[in-house]
CSV table of C-alpha atoms in Angstrom, one decimal:
chain,number,residue,atom,x,y,z
A,1,UNK,CA,98.4,-133.1,55.1
A,2,UNK,CA,94.9,-133.8,56.6
A,3,UNK,CA,94.8,-136.7,58.8
A,4,UNK,CA,92.0,-138.6,57.0
A,5,UNK,CA,93.8,-138.1,53.8
A,6,UNK,CA,96.9,-139.4,55.1
A,7,UNK,CA,95.4,-142.4,56.4
A,8,UNK,CA,93.7,-143.2,53.2
A,9,UNK,CA,97.0,-142.8,51.2
A,10,UNK,CA,98.9,-144.9,53.6
A,11,UNK,CA,96.3,-147.9,53.2
A,12,UNK,CA,96.3,-147.5,49.4
A,13,UNK,CA,100.5,-147.6,49.4
A,14,UNK,CA,100.8,-150.8,51.3
A,15,UNK,CA,102.4,-153.4,49.3
A,16,UNK,CA,99.3,-155.7,50.0
A,17,UNK,CA,96.9,-153.4,48.9
A,18,UNK,CA,98.7,-152.3,45.6
A,19,UNK,CA,99.2,-156.2,45.0
A,20,UNK,CA,95.4,-157.0,45.5
A,21,UNK,CA,94.4,-153.8,43.4
A,22,UNK,CA,96.7,-155.5,40.6
A,23,UNK,CA,94.9,-158.8,40.6
A,24,UNK,CA,91.5,-157.3,40.6
A,25,UNK,CA,92.3,-154.8,37.8
A,26,UNK,CA,93.7,-157.6,35.8
A,27,UNK,CA,90.7,-159.8,36.5
A,28,UNK,CA,88.5,-156.9,35.3
A,29,UNK,CA,90.4,-156.2,32.0
A,30,UNK,CA,90.5,-159.8,31.3
A,31,UNK,CA,86.7,-160.1,32.0
A,32,UNK,CA,85.9,-157.3,29.6
A,33,UNK,CA,88.2,-157.8,26.6
A,34,UNK,CA,90.9,-160.5,27.4
A,35,UNK,CA,93.6,-158.0,27.2
A,36,UNK,CA,97.3,-158.9,27.5
A,37,UNK,CA,97.7,-156.2,30.0
A,38,UNK,CA,95.1,-157.9,32.3
A,39,UNK,CA,96.5,-161.0,32.3
A,40,UNK,CA,99.9,-159.7,33.2
A,41,UNK,CA,98.4,-157.6,36.1
A,42,UNK,CA,96.6,-160.5,37.5
A,43,UNK,CA,99.4,-163.0,37.3
A,44,UNK,CA,102.0,-160.3,38.4
A,45,UNK,CA,99.6,-159.6,41.6
A,46,UNK,CA,99.1,-163.1,42.5
A,47,UNK,CA,102.9,-163.7,42.2
A,48,UNK,CA,103.8,-160.8,44.2
A,49,UNK,CA,101.4,-161.8,47.0
A,50,UNK,CA,103.0,-165.1,46.9
A,51,UNK,CA,106.7,-164.0,46.9
A,52,UNK,CA,106.2,-161.0,49.3
A,53,UNK,CA,103.9,-163.4,51.7
A,54,UNK,CA,106.3,-166.3,51.9
A,55,UNK,CA,110.0,-165.0,51.3
A,56,UNK,CA,111.7,-162.6,53.9
A,57,UNK,CA,111.0,-159.3,51.8
A,58,UNK,CA,109.4,-157.8,54.8
A,59,UNK,CA,112.3,-158.6,57.1
A,60,UNK,CA,114.7,-156.9,54.4
A,61,UNK,CA,112.9,-153.6,54.9
A,62,UNK,CA,112.4,-153.8,58.5
A,63,UNK,CA,115.8,-154.8,59.5
A,64,UNK,CA,117.6,-151.7,59.1
A,65,UNK,CA,114.9,-149.8,61.1
A,66,UNK,CA,115.2,-152.0,64.1
A,67,UNK,CA,119.0,-152.0,63.8
A,68,UNK,CA,119.2,-148.2,64.0
A,69,UNK,CA,119.0,-147.7,67.8
A,70,UNK,CA,119.6,-151.4,68.7
A,71,UNK,CA,122.9,-150.5,70.2
A,72,UNK,CA,121.8,-147.7,72.5
A,73,UNK,CA,122.5,-148.5,76.0
A,74,UNK,CA,119.9,-149.0,78.8
A,75,UNK,CA,119.7,-146.8,81.9
A,76,UNK,CA,121.6,-148.1,84.8
A,77,UNK,CA,119.9,-148.6,88.1
A,78,UNK,CA,121.8,-145.5,89.6
A,79,UNK,CA,120.8,-143.3,86.8
A,80,UNK,CA,118.1,-140.8,87.7
A,81,UNK,CA,115.1,-140.7,85.3
A,82,UNK,CA,112.8,-137.9,84.9
A,83,UNK,CA,110.1,-139.6,83.0
A,84,UNK,CA,109.2,-142.6,80.9
A,85,UNK,CA,107.2,-141.9,77.6
A,86,UNK,CA,105.3,-145.0,76.4
A,87,UNK,CA,104.0,-144.3,72.8
A,88,UNK,CA,100.5,-145.8,72.0
A,89,UNK,CA,99.7,-148.3,69.3
A,90,UNK,CA,100.0,-151.4,71.6
A,91,UNK,CA,96.3,-150.9,72.9
A,92,UNK,CA,93.3,-152.0,71.5
A,93,UNK,CA,90.8,-149.5,72.6
A,94,UNK,CA,87.8,-151.1,71.0
A,95,UNK,CA,88.1,-154.3,72.6
A,96,UNK,CA,88.9,-152.7,75.9
A,97,UNK,CA,85.9,-150.8,75.8
A,98,UNK,CA,83.8,-153.6,75.1
A,99,UNK,CA,85.1,-156.5,77.1
A,100,UNK,CA,87.0,-154.5,80.1
A,101,UNK,CA,90.7,-154.6,81.2
A,102,UNK,CA,93.1,-153.7,78.5
A,103,UNK,CA,93.2,-155.3,75.0
A,104,UNK,CA,96.7,-155.5,73.5
A,105,UNK,CA,98.1,-156.3,70.1
A,106,UNK,CA,101.4,-157.6,69.0
A,107,UNK,CA,103.2,-154.4,70.1
A,108,UNK,CA,102.3,-155.2,74.0
A,109,UNK,CA,106.2,-155.0,74.9
A,110,UNK,CA,105.5,-151.3,74.7
A,111,UNK,CA,103.8,-151.4,78.0
A,112,UNK,CA,105.1,-154.4,79.6
A,113,UNK,CA,108.8,-153.1,79.2
A,114,UNK,CA,107.9,-149.5,80.4
A,115,UNK,CA,106.3,-151.0,83.3
A,116,UNK,CA,109.4,-152.9,84.2
A,117,UNK,CA,111.5,-149.6,83.6
A,118,UNK,CA,109.2,-147.7,85.6
A,119,UNK,CA,109.6,-150.1,88.5
A,120,UNK,CA,113.2,-150.1,88.2
A,121,UNK,CA,113.0,-146.0,88.5
A,122,UNK,CA,110.5,-145.2,91.1
A,123,UNK,CA,111.5,-141.5,90.7
A,124,UNK,CA,110.3,-141.4,87.3
A,125,UNK,CA,107.1,-140.0,85.9
A,126,UNK,CA,105.2,-142.5,83.6
A,127,UNK,CA,103.8,-140.9,80.5
A,128,UNK,CA,101.2,-142.5,78.0
A,129,UNK,CA,100.4,-140.7,74.8
A,130,UNK,CA,98.0,-142.2,72.3
A,131,UNK,CA,94.4,-141.1,71.1
A,132,UNK,CA,92.1,-142.8,68.4
A,133,UNK,CA,94.4,-143.0,65.4
A,134,UNK,CA,92.2,-145.1,63.2
A,135,UNK,CA,89.8,-144.0,60.5
A,136,UNK,CA,86.7,-146.3,61.8
A,137,UNK,CA,86.9,-146.4,65.4
A,138,UNK,CA,85.5,-143.6,67.2
A,139,UNK,CA,85.5,-142.8,71.0
A,140,UNK,CA,87.6,-146.0,71.9
A,141,UNK,CA,90.8,-144.2,73.4
A,142,UNK,CA,92.6,-146.7,75.8
A,143,UNK,CA,94.3,-144.1,78.1
A,144,UNK,CA,92.4,-145.1,81.3
A,145,UNK,CA,92.8,-148.9,80.8
A,146,UNK,CA,96.3,-148.2,80.3
A,147,UNK,CA,96.3,-146.5,83.5
A,148,UNK,CA,94.7,-149.0,85.4
A,149,UNK,CA,97.1,-151.7,84.0
A,150,UNK,CA,100.3,-149.6,84.8
A,151,UNK,CA,98.7,-149.1,88.6
A,152,UNK,CA,97.8,-152.7,88.9
A,153,UNK,CA,101.6,-153.5,87.9
A,154,UNK,CA,102.7,-151.4,90.9
A,155,UNK,CA,102.9,-147.8,89.3
A,156,UNK,CA,101.7,-145.2,91.8
A,157,UNK,CA,98.6,-143.0,90.5
A,158,UNK,CA,100.6,-139.7,91.1
A,159,UNK,CA,103.4,-140.7,88.8
A,160,UNK,CA,101.2,-141.2,85.9
A,161,UNK,CA,100.8,-138.7,83.3
A,162,UNK,CA,98.0,-139.6,80.3
A,163,UNK,CA,97.7,-137.8,77.0
A,164,UNK,CA,94.7,-139.0,75.1
A,165,UNK,CA,94.5,-136.6,72.0
A,166,UNK,CA,97.6,-137.7,69.8
A,167,UNK,CA,96.5,-139.4,66.6
A,168,UNK,CA,99.9,-139.9,65.3
A,169,UNK,CA,103.8,-139.7,66.0
A,170,UNK,CA,103.9,-136.1,65.3
A,171,UNK,CA,101.2,-135.3,67.8
A,172,UNK,CA,102.6,-137.7,70.3
A,173,UNK,CA,105.7,-135.6,70.2
A,174,UNK,CA,104.1,-132.3,70.3
A,175,UNK,CA,101.4,-132.8,72.9
A,176,UNK,CA,103.6,-134.6,75.2
A,177,UNK,CA,106.3,-131.6,75.2
A,178,UNK,CA,103.6,-129.4,76.0
A,179,UNK,CA,102.3,-131.5,78.9
A,180,UNK,CA,105.2,-132.4,80.7
A,181,UNK,CA,107.4,-129.2,79.9
A,182,UNK,CA,110.9,-131.2,79.9
A,183,UNK,CA,113.7,-129.2,81.7
A,184,UNK,CA,117.3,-129.1,80.2
A,185,UNK,CA,119.5,-131.9,81.5
A,186,UNK,CA,116.5,-134.0,82.5
A,187,UNK,CA,116.6,-137.7,81.3
A,188,UNK,CA,113.7,-138.8,79.8
A,189,UNK,CA,113.1,-142.3,77.9
A,190,UNK,CA,111.2,-143.0,75.0
A,191,UNK,CA,109.7,-146.4,75.0
A,192,UNK,CA,108.2,-147.7,71.5
A,193,UNK,CA,108.8,-150.4,68.9
A,194,UNK,CA,112.3,-150.7,67.5
A,195,UNK,CA,111.2,-150.5,63.9
A,196,UNK,CA,109.4,-147.2,64.7
A,197,UNK,CA,112.0,-145.5,66.7
A,198,UNK,CA,113.8,-143.6,63.8
A,199,UNK,CA,110.9,-141.7,63.0
A,200,UNK,CA,109.7,-141.2,66.6
A,201,UNK,CA,113.3,-140.1,67.6
A,202,UNK,CA,113.4,-137.7,64.7
A,203,UNK,CA,110.1,-136.0,65.8
A,204,UNK,CA,110.7,-135.6,69.1
A,205,UNK,CA,113.9,-134.1,68.4
A,206,UNK,CA,112.4,-131.7,66.1
A,207,UNK,CA,109.7,-130.7,68.7
A,208,UNK,CA,112.6,-129.9,70.8
A,209,UNK,CA,112.2,-132.7,73.4
A,210,UNK,CA,115.7,-134.5,73.8
A,211,UNK,CA,114.6,-138.1,74.7
A,212,UNK,CA,116.7,-141.3,75.0
A,213,UNK,CA,115.5,-144.3,72.9
A,214,UNK,CA,114.5,-147.4,74.5
A,215,UNK,CA,113.5,-149.8,71.6
A,216,UNK,CA,111.3,-152.8,72.5
A,217,UNK,CA,109.1,-155.0,70.3
A,218,UNK,CA,111.6,-156.4,67.9
A,219,UNK,CA,110.1,-158.3,64.9
A,220,UNK,CA,113.3,-159.7,63.8
A,221,UNK,CA,116.2,-161.6,65.6
A,222,UNK,CA,119.0,-160.2,63.5
A,223,UNK,CA,120.7,-160.4,60.0
A,224,UNK,CA,119.7,-164.2,59.9
A,225,UNK,CA,116.2,-163.3,59.4
A,226,UNK,CA,117.0,-162.3,56.0
A,227,UNK,CA,117.1,-166.0,55.1
A,228,UNK,CA,114.0,-166.9,57.3
A,229,UNK,CA,110.8,-167.8,55.2
A,230,UNK,CA,107.5,-167.0,56.5
A,231,UNK,CA,105.0,-170.0,57.3
A,232,UNK,CA,101.9,-168.2,56.3
A,233,UNK,CA,101.4,-165.7,53.3
A,234,UNK,CA,99.4,-163.2,55.5
A,235,UNK,CA,102.4,-163.1,58.0
A,236,UNK,CA,105.1,-161.9,55.2
A,237,UNK,CA,102.5,-159.4,53.8
A,238,UNK,CA,101.8,-157.9,57.3
A,239,UNK,CA,105.5,-157.6,58.0
A,240,UNK,CA,106.0,-156.0,54.4
A,241,UNK,CA,103.1,-153.4,54.9
A,242,UNK,CA,104.4,-152.6,58.4
A,243,UNK,CA,108.0,-151.9,57.1
A,244,UNK,CA,106.8,-149.7,54.0
A,245,UNK,CA,104.2,-147.9,56.1
A,246,UNK,CA,107.3,-146.7,58.4
A,247,UNK,CA,109.4,-145.8,55.5
A,248,UNK,CA,106.8,-143.8,54.0
A,249,UNK,CA,106.3,-142.1,57.2
A,250,UNK,CA,109.9,-141.1,57.1
A,251,UNK,CA,109.8,-139.7,53.8
A,252,UNK,CA,106.5,-138.0,54.5
A,253,UNK,CA,107.6,-136.4,57.6
A,254,UNK,CA,111.0,-135.3,55.9
A,255,UNK,CA,108.9,-133.7,53.2
A,256,UNK,CA,106.8,-131.8,55.5
A,257,UNK,CA,109.9,-130.6,57.3
A,258,UNK,CA,108.8,-132.4,60.7
A,259,UNK,CA,112.1,-134.2,60.9
A,260,UNK,CA,115.5,-133.0,60.0
A,261,UNK,CA,117.0,-136.3,58.7
A,262,UNK,CA,115.5,-138.8,56.5
A,263,UNK,CA,116.8,-141.7,58.4
A,264,UNK,CA,117.4,-140.5,62.1
A,265,UNK,CA,120.0,-142.2,64.2
A,266,UNK,CA,121.7,-142.2,67.8
């Protein structure tokens, strides 16, 4: 599927987008002829925005993703690690380019925890993979700011490997594999958000790169969050959009044959 088309479809399939479209379509129909369908669409979309924004619907969808690799053991200090792979998505290349330094978003644990892991294992290569994955941003890759951040944190320059072309997780897996050429028996850790780990592991496995999950950036505390309401409507909608996007990504990659399982696990 072409990259631009996949991004447009993902945008339109987000629950918040669907609900807003329902409200707007309903209002338009009501204005045109006062139809019952228009009233149902408008009210249904408005109630949906309220329920999905305040009730823990998003947590219901994201918790299984986060729990999938939650029990994977962390590396011991004595383990020899060949490399640590950091998936992009935590960096804001647009802000970094305009303000200097490294702009971070809600997924910042990807790089901070990878830095911690890299300092514990000075023998390991530290790989960053991530290009410009948005539709509107252009020439705002963050590979260099990420490298500067890691070096300021104590990672030697000769340990760093930068891959700045990948626009999605499939390209992360393929481009990184080709770049580092892992050898059988080597221990490579994959650092990404816990909700994103099932899809990432499935893609790396399909690419023939045997990595070990290192999930970070949990958005839920556990099962108790299934009863935890959101304080603001945008928070709940963002959580639901994030989770649904991940499930749709799993479905799409399975349909395309890029992962071998619909829900990859340990």
